mmCIF file of C-alpha atoms in Angstrom:
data_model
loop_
_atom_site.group_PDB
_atom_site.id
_atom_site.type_symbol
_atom_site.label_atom_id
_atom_site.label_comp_id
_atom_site.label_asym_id
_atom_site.label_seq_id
_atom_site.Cartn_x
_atom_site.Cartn_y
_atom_site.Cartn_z
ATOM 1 C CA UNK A 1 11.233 -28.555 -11.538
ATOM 2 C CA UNK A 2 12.274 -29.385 -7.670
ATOM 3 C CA UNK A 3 12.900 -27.080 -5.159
ATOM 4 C CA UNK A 4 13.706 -27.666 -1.734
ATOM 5 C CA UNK A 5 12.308 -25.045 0.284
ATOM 6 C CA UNK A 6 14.249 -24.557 4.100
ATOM 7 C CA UNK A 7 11.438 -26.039 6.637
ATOM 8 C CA UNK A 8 10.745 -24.939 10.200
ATOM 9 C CA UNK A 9 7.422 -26.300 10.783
ATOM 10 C CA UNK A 10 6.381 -22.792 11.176
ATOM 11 C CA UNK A 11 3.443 -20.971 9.334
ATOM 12 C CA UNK A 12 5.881 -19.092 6.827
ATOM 13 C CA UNK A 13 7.706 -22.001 5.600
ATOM 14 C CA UNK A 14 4.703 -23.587 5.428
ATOM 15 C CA UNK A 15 3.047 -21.164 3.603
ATOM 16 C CA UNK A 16 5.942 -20.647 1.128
ATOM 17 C CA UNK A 17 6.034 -24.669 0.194
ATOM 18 C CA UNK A 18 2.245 -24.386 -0.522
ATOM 19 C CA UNK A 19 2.937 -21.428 -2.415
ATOM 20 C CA UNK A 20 5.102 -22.954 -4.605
ATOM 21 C CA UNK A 21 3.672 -26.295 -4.481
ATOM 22 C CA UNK A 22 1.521 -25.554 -8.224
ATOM 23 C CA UNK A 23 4.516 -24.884 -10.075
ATOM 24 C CA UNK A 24 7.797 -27.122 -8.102
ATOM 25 C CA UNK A 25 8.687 -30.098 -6.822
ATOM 26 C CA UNK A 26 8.377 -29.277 -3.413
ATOM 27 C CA UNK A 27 10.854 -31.018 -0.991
ATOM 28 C CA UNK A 28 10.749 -29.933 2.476
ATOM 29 C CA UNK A 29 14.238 -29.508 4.270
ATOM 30 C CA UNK A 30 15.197 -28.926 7.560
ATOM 31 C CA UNK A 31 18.761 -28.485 8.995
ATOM 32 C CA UNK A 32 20.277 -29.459 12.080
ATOM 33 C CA UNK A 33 23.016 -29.548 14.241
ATOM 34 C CA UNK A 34 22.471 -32.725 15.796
ATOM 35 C CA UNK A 35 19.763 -32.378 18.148
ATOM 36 C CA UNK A 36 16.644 -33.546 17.605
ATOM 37 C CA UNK A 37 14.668 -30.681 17.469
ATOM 38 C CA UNK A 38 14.183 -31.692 13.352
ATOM 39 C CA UNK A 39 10.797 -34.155 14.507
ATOM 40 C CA UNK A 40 8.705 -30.780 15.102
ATOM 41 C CA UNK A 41 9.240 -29.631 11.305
ATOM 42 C CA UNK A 42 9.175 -33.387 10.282
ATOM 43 C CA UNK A 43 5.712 -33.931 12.189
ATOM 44 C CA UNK A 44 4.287 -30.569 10.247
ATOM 45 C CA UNK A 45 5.732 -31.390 7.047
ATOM 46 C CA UNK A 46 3.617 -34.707 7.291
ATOM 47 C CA UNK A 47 0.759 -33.082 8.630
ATOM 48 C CA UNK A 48 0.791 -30.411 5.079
ATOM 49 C CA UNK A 49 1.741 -33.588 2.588
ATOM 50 C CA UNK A 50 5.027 -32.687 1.869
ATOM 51 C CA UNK A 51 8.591 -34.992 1.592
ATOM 52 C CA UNK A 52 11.084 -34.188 4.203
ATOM 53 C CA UNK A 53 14.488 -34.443 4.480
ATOM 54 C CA UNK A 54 17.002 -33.446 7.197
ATOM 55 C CA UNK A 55 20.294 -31.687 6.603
ATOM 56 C CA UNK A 56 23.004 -31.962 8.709
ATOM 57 C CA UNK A 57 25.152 -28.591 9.242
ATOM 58 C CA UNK A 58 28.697 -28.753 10.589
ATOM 59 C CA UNK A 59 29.726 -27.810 14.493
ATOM 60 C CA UNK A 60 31.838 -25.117 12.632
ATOM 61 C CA UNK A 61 28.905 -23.531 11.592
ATOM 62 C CA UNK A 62 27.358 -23.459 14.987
ATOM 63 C CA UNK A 63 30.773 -22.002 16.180
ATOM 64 C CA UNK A 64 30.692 -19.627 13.337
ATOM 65 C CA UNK A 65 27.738 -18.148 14.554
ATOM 66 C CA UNK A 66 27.874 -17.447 18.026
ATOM 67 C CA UNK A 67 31.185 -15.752 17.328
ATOM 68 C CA UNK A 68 29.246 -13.592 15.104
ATOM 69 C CA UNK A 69 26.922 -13.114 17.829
ATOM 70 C CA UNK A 70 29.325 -12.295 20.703
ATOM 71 C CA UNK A 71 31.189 -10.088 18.948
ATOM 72 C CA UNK A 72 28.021 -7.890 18.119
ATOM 73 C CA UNK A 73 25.986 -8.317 20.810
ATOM 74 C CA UNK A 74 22.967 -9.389 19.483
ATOM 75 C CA UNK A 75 21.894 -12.373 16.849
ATOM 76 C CA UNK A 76 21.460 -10.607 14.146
ATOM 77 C CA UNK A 77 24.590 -11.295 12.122
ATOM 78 C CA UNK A 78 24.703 -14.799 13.520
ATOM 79 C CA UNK A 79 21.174 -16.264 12.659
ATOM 80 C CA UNK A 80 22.076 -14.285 9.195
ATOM 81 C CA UNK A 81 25.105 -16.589 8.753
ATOM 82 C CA UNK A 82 23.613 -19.811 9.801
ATOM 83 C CA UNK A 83 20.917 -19.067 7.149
ATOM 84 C CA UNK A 84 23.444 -18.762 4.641
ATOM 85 C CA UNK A 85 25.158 -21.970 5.489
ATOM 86 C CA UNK A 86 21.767 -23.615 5.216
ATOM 87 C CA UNK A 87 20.831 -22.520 1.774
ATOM 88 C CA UNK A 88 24.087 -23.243 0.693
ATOM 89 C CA UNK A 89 23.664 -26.972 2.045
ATOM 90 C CA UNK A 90 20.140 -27.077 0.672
ATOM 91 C CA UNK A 91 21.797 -25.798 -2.727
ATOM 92 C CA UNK A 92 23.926 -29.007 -3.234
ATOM 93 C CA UNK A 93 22.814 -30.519 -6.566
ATOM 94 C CA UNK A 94 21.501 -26.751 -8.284
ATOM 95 C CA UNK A 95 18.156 -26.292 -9.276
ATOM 96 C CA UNK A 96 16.013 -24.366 -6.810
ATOM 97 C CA UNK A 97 16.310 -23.552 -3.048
ATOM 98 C CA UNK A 98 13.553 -21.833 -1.430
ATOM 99 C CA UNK A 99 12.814 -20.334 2.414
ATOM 100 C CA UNK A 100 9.911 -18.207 4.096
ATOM 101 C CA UNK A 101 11.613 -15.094 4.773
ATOM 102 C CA UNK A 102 8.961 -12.325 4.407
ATOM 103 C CA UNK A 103 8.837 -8.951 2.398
ATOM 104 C CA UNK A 104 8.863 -7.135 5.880
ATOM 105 C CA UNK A 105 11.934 -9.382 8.122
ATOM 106 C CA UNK A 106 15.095 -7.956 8.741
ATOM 107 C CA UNK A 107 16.537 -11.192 9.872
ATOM 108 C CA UNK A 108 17.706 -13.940 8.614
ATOM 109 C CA UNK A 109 17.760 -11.554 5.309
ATOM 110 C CA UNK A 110 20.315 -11.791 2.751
ATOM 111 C CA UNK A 111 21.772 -8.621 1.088
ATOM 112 C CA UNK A 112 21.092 -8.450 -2.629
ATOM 113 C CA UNK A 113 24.852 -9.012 -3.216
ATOM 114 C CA UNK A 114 24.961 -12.355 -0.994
ATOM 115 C CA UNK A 115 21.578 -13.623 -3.070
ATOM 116 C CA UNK A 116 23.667 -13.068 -5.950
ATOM 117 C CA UNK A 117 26.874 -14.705 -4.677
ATOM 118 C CA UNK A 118 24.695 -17.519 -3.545
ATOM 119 C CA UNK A 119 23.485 -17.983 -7.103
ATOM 120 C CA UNK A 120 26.099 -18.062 -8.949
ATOM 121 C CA UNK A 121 28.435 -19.836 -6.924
ATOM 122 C CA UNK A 122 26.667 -22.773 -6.510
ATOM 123 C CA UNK A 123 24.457 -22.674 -9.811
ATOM 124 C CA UNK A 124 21.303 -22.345 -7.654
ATOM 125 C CA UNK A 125 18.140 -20.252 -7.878
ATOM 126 C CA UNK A 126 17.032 -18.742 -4.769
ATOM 127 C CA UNK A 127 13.409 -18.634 -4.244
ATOM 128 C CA UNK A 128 11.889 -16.517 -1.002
ATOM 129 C CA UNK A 129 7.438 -16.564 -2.257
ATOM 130 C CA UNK A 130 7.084 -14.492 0.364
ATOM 131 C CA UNK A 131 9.646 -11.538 -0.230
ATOM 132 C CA UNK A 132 6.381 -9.898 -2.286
ATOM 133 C CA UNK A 133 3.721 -10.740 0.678
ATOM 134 C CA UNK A 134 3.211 -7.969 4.090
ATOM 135 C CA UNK A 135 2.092 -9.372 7.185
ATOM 136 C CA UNK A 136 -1.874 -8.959 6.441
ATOM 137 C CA UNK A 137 -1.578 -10.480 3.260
ATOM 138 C CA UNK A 138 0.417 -13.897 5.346
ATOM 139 C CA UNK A 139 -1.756 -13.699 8.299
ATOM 140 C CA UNK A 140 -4.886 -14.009 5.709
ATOM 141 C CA UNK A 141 -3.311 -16.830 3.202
ATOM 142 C CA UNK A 142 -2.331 -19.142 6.759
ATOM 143 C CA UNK A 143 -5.656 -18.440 8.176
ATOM 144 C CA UNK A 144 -7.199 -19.716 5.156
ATOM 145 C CA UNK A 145 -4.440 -22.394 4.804
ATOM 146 C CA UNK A 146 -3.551 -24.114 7.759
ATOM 147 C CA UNK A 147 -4.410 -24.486 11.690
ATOM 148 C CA UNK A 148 -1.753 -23.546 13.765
ATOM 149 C CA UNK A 149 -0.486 -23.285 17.519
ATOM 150 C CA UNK A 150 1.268 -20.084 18.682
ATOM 151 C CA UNK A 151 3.179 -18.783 21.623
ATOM 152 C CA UNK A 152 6.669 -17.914 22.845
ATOM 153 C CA UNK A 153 7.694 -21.522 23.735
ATOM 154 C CA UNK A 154 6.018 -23.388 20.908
ATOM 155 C CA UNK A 155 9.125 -25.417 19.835
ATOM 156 C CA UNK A 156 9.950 -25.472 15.932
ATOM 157 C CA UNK A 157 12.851 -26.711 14.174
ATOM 158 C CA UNK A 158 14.608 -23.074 13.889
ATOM 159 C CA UNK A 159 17.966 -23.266 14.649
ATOM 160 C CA UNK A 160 17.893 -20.853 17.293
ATOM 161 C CA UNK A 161 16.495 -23.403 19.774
ATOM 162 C CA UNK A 162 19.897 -25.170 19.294
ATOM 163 C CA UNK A 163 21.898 -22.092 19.472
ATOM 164 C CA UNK A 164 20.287 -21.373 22.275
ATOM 165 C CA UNK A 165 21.159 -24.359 24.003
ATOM 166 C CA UNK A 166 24.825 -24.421 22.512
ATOM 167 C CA UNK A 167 25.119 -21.014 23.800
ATOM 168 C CA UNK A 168 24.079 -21.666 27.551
ATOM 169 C CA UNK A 169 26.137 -24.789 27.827
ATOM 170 C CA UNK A 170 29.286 -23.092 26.705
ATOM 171 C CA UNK A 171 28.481 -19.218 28.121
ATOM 172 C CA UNK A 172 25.588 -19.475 30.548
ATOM 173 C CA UNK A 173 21.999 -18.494 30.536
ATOM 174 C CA UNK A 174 23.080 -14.535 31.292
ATOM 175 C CA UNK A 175 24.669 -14.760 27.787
ATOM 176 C CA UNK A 176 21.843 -15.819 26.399
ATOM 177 C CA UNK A 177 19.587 -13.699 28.177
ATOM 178 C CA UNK A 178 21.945 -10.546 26.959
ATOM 179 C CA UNK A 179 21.833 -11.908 23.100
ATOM 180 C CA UNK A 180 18.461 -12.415 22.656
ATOM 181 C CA UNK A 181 16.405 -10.136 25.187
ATOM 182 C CA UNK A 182 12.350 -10.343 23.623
ATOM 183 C CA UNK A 183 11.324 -13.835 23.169
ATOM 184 C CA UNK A 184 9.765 -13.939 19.472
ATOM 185 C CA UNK A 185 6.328 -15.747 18.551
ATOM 186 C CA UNK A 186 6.502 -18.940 17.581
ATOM 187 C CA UNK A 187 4.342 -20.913 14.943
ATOM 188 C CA UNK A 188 3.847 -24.486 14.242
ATOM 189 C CA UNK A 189 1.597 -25.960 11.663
ATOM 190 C CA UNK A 190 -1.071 -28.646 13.216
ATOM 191 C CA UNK A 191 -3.024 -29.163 9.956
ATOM 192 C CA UNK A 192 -3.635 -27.805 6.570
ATOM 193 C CA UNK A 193 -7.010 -26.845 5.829
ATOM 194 C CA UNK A 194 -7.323 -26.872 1.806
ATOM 195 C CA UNK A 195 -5.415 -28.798 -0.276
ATOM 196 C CA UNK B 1 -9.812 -13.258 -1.987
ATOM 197 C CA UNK B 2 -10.237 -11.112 -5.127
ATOM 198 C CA UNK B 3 -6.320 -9.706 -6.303
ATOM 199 C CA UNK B 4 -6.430 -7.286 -9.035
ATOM 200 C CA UNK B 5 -3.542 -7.725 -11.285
ATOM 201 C CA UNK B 6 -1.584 -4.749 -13.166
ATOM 202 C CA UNK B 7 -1.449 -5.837 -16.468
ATOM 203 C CA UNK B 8 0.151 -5.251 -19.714
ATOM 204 C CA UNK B 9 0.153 -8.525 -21.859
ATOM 205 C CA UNK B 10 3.702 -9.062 -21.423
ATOM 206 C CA UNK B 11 5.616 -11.855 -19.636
ATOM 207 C CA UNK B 12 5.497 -10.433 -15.892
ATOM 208 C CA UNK B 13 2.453 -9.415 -15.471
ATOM 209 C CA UNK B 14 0.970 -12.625 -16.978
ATOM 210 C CA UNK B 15 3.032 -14.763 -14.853
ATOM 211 C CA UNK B 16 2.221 -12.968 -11.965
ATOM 212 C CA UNK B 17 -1.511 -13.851 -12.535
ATOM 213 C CA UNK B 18 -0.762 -17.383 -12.686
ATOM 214 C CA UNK B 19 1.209 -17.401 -9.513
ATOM 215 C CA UNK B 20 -1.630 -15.691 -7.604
ATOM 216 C CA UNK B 21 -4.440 -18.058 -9.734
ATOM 217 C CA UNK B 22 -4.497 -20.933 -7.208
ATOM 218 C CA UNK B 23 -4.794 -18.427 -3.815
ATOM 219 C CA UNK B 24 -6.822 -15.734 -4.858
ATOM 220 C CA UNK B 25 -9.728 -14.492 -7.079
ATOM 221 C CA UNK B 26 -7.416 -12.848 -10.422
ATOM 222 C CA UNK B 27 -8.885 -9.929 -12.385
ATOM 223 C CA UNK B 28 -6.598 -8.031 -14.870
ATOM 224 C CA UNK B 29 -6.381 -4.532 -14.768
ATOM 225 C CA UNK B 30 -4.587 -2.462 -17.365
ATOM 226 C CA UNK B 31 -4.340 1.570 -17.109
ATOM 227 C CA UNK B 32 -4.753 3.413 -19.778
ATOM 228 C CA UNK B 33 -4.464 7.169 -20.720
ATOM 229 C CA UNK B 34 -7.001 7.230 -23.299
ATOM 230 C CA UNK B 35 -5.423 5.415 -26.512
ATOM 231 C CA UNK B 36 -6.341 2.139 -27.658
ATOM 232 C CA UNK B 37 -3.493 0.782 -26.244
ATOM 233 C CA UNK B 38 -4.947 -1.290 -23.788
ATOM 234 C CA UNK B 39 -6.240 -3.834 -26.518
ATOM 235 C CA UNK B 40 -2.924 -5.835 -26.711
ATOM 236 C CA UNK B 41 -3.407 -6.414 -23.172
ATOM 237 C CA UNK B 42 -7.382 -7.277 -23.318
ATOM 238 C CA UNK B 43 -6.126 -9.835 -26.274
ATOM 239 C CA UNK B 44 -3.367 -11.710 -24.050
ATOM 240 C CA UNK B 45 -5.636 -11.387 -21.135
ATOM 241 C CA UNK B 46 -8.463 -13.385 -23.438
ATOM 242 C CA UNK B 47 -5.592 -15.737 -24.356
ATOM 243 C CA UNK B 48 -4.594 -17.038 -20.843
ATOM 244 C CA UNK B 49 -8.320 -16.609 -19.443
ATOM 245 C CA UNK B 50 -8.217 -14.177 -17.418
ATOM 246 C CA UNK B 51 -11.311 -11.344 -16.500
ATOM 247 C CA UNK B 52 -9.913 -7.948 -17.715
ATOM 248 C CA UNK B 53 -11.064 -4.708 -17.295
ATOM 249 C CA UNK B 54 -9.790 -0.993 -18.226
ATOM 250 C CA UNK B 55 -9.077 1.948 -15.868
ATOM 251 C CA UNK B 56 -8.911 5.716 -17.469
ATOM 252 C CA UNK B 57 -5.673 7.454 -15.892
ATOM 253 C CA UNK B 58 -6.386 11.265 -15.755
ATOM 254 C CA UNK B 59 -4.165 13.614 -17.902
ATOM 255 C CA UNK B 60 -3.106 15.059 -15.074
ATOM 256 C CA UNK B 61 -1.119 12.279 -14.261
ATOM 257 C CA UNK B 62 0.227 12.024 -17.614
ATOM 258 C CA UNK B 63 1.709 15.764 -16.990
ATOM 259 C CA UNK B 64 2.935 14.831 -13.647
ATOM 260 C CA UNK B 65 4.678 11.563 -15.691
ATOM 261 C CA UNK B 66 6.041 14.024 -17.712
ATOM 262 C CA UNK B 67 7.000 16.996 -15.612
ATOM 263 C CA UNK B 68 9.278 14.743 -13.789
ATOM 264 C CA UNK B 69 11.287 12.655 -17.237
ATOM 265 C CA UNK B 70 11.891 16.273 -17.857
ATOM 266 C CA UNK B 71 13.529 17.762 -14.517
ATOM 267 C CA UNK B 72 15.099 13.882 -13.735
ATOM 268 C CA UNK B 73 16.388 13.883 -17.842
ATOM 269 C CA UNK B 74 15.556 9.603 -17.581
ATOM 270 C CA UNK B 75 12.067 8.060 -17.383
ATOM 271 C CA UNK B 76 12.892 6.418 -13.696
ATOM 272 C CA UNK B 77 11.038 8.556 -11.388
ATOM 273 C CA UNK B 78 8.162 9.442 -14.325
ATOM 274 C CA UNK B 79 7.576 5.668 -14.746
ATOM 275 C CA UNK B 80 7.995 4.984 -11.167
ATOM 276 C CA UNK B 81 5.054 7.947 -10.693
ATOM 277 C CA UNK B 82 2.588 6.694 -13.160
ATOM 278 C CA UNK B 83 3.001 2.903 -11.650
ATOM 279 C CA UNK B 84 1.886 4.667 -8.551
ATOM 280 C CA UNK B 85 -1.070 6.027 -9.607
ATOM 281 C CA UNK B 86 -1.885 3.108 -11.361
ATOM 282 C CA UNK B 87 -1.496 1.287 -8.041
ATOM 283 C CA UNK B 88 -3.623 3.691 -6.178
ATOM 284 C CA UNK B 89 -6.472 3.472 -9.198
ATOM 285 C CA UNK B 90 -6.189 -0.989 -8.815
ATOM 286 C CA UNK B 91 -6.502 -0.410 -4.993
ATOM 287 C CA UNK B 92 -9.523 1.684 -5.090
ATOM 288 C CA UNK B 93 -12.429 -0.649 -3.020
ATOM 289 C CA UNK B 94 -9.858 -1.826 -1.069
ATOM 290 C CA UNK B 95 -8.540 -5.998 -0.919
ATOM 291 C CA UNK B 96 -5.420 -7.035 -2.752
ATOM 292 C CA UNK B 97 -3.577 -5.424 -5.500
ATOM 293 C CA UNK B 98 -0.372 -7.115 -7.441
ATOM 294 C CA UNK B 99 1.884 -6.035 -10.379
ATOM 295 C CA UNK B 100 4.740 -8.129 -12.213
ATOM 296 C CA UNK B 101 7.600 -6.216 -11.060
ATOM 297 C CA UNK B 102 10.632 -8.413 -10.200
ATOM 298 C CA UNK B 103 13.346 -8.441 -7.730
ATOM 299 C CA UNK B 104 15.998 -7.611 -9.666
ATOM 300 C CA UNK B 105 13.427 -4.551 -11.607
ATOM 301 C CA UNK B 106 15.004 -0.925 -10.894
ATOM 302 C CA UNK B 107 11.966 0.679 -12.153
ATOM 303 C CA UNK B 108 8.983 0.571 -11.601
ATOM 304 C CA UNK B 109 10.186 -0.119 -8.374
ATOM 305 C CA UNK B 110 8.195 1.417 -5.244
ATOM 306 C CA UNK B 111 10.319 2.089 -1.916
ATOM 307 C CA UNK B 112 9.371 0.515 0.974
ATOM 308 C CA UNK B 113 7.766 3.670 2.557
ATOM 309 C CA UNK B 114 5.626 4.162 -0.214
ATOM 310 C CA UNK B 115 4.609 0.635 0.006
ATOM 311 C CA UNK B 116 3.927 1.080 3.401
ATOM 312 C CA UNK B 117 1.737 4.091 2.639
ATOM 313 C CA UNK B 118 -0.185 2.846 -0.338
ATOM 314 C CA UNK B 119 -1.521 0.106 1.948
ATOM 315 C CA UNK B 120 -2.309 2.227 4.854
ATOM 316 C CA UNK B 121 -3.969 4.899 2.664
ATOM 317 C CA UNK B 122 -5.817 2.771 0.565
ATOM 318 C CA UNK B 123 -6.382 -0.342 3.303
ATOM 319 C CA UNK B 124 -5.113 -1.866 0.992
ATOM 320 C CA UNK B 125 -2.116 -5.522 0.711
ATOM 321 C CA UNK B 126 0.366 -4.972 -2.184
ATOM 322 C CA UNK B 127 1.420 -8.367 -3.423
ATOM 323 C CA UNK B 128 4.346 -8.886 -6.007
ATOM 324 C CA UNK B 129 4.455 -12.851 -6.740
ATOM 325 C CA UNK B 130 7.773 -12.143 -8.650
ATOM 326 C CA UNK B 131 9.855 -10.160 -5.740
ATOM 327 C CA UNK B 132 10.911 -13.250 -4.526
ATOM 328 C CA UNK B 133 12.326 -14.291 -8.040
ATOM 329 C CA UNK B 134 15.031 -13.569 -10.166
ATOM 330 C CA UNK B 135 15.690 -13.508 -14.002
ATOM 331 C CA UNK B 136 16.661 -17.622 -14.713
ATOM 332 C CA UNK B 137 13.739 -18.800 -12.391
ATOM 333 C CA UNK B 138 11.747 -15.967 -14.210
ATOM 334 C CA UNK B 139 12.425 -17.307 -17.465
ATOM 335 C CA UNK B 140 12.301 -21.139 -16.596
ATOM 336 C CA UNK B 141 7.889 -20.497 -15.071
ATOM 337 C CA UNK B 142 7.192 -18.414 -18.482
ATOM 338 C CA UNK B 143 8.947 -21.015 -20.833
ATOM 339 C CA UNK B 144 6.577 -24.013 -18.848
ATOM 340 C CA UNK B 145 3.419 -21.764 -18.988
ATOM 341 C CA UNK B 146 3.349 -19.445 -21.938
ATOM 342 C CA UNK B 147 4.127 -18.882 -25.540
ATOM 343 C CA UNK B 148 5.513 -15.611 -26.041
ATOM 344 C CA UNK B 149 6.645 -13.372 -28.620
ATOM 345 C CA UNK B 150 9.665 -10.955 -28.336
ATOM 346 C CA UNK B 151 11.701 -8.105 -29.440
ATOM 347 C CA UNK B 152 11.780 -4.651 -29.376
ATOM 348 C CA UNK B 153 9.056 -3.471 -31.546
ATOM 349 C CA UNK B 154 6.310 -5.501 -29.845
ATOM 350 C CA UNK B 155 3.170 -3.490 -29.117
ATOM 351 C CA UNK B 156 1.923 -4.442 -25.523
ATOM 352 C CA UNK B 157 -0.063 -2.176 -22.939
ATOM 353 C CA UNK B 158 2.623 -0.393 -20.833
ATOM 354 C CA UNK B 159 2.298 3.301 -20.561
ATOM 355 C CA UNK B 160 5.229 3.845 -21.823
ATOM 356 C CA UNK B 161 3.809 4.166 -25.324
ATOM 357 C CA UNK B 162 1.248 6.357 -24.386
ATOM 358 C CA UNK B 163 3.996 8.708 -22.291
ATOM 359 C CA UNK B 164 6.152 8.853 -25.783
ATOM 360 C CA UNK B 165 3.500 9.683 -28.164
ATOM 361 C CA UNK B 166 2.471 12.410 -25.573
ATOM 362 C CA UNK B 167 6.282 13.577 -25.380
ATOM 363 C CA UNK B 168 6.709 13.760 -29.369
ATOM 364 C CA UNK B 169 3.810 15.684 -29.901
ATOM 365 C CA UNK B 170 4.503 17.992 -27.287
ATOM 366 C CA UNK B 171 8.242 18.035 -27.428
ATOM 367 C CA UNK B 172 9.242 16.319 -30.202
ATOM 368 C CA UNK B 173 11.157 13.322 -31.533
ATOM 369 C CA UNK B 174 14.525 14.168 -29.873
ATOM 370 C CA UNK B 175 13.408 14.718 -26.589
ATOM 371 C CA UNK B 176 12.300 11.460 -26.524
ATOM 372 C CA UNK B 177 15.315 9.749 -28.036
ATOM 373 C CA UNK B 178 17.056 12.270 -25.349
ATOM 374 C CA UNK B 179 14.820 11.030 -22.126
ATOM 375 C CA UNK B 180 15.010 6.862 -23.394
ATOM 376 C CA UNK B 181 18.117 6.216 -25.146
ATOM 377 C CA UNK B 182 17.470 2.506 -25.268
ATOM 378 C CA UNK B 183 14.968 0.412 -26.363
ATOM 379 C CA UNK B 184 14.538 -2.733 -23.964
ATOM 380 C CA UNK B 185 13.051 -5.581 -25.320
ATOM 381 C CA UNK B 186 9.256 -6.515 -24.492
ATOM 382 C CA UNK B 187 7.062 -9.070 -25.203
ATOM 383 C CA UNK B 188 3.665 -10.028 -25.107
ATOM 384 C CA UNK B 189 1.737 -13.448 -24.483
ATOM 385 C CA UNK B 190 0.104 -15.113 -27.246
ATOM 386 C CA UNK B 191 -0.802 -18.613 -25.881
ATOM 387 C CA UNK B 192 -0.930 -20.431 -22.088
ATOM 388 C CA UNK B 193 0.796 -23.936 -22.359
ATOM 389 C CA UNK B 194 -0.763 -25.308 -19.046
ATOM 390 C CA UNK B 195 -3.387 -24.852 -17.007
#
């Protein structure tokens, strides 16, 4: 059975592939809206042994989201959506789509009713091997899984680093600065450690 | 890193084990009130090769179970109490404790805050391989990796047979045909098709 699990380079997607790498197919994919911010997940997914594909998502999808953004005031809603688009583009085809959102994040999280909309529509199971993991239990499986880098401006393959961009071309850096006010840790995988 | 696994000899649980089997130590745990109950899950435990051990539940727990069918008039909150306990008996010594419950499971089904308070009371992680998992991706990993048998009459190690002999002979056959109106269907592992 394939899956193709949506691939940041980061320890959770990481950890999710390897997690599902005994029972699936594992095909690492990454989406993009042009830039190339893709080589940091492509360089990690050849550093863990996985294949790695790139996905392109539409300009309307960018455009889709920073609306969303704007017109809350934070990213919430808008990294949600871009999320969505990716797993649907991941979900071309059927069969199994998979990402590394945790038990304990709030975003990008689908609602229960989205999952199942997801599903159905496009005749897809939606994996997340995380959803049943807390933080401890994570921070203990990558530890014993994989050497990583972290830090606020360790660059990944999210698509926030695009947004970000897209956002202070069109708006400015204040906009951006408003929308997302604490800077997140970042992950990237260097090397896995058992296989 | 040792994971004890809930256990009941039924579909779930056993494919929970075999999700966790490549990342952490498995034992099998099954609860048990006292009856011999427990042996359907020591036999499908044998049968997929698992270590498997018994822990006693006091009867106190089984009035508490109870107590609360009664006032609530459904088993949700009395099953949801005595999968609880049996969590906080699994945790005991601290490390990682798992169950089979799924995503799309209403019951047992532990809230977030008492998640969150099981693992900071007990120090311990609470894993559950299958939250991240619904029903066709459920039944796709148990067709590849077990031989099961189903149907409603199947004798496997849940409490719930313990809780109903303990209702009738306190209270009777209609107050159990009162508190669960419908049988589900269970099932129980015979044979592992891979390992």
């Amino acid at each position: 059975m394939k899956v193709r699990v949506l691939y940041s380079g980061g320890q959770d997607s990481s950890l999710s592939a390897v997690l599902l790498e005994p029972f699936f197919d594992v095909e690492l994919v990454t989406c993009s809206f042009g830039s190339a911010s893709w080589r940091h997940a492509g360089r990690a997914a050849e550093a863990i042994g996985f294949p790695f594909r790139v996905l392109k998502l539409s300009p309307e999808v960018m455009e889709g989201c920073i609306d969303l953004m704007l017109k809350y005031g934070y990213p919430r809603y808008g990294i949600n959506y871009v999320h969505l688009k990716a797993l649907e583009a991941a979900a071309k085809g059927g069969g199994y789509v998979a990402d590394g959102t945790r038990r304990d994040d709030h975003s990008p999280a689908l609602t229960m009713a989205e999952v199942k909309s997801l599903e159905m529509r496009l005749d897809v199971q939606y994996i997340r091997p995380l959803a049943g993991y807390g933080r401890h239990a994570i921070d203990a499986l990558v530890k014993q899984h994989f050497e990583i880098v972290e830090g606020p401006a360790i660059e990944k393959s999210d698509y926030e680093s695009e947004i970000r961009s897209s956002i202070i071309e069109k708006y400015g850096k204040e906009t951006v600065s408003r929308l997302f006010p604490q800077e997140h840790p970042q992950s990237r995988v260097m090397r896995r450690l058992q296989k």
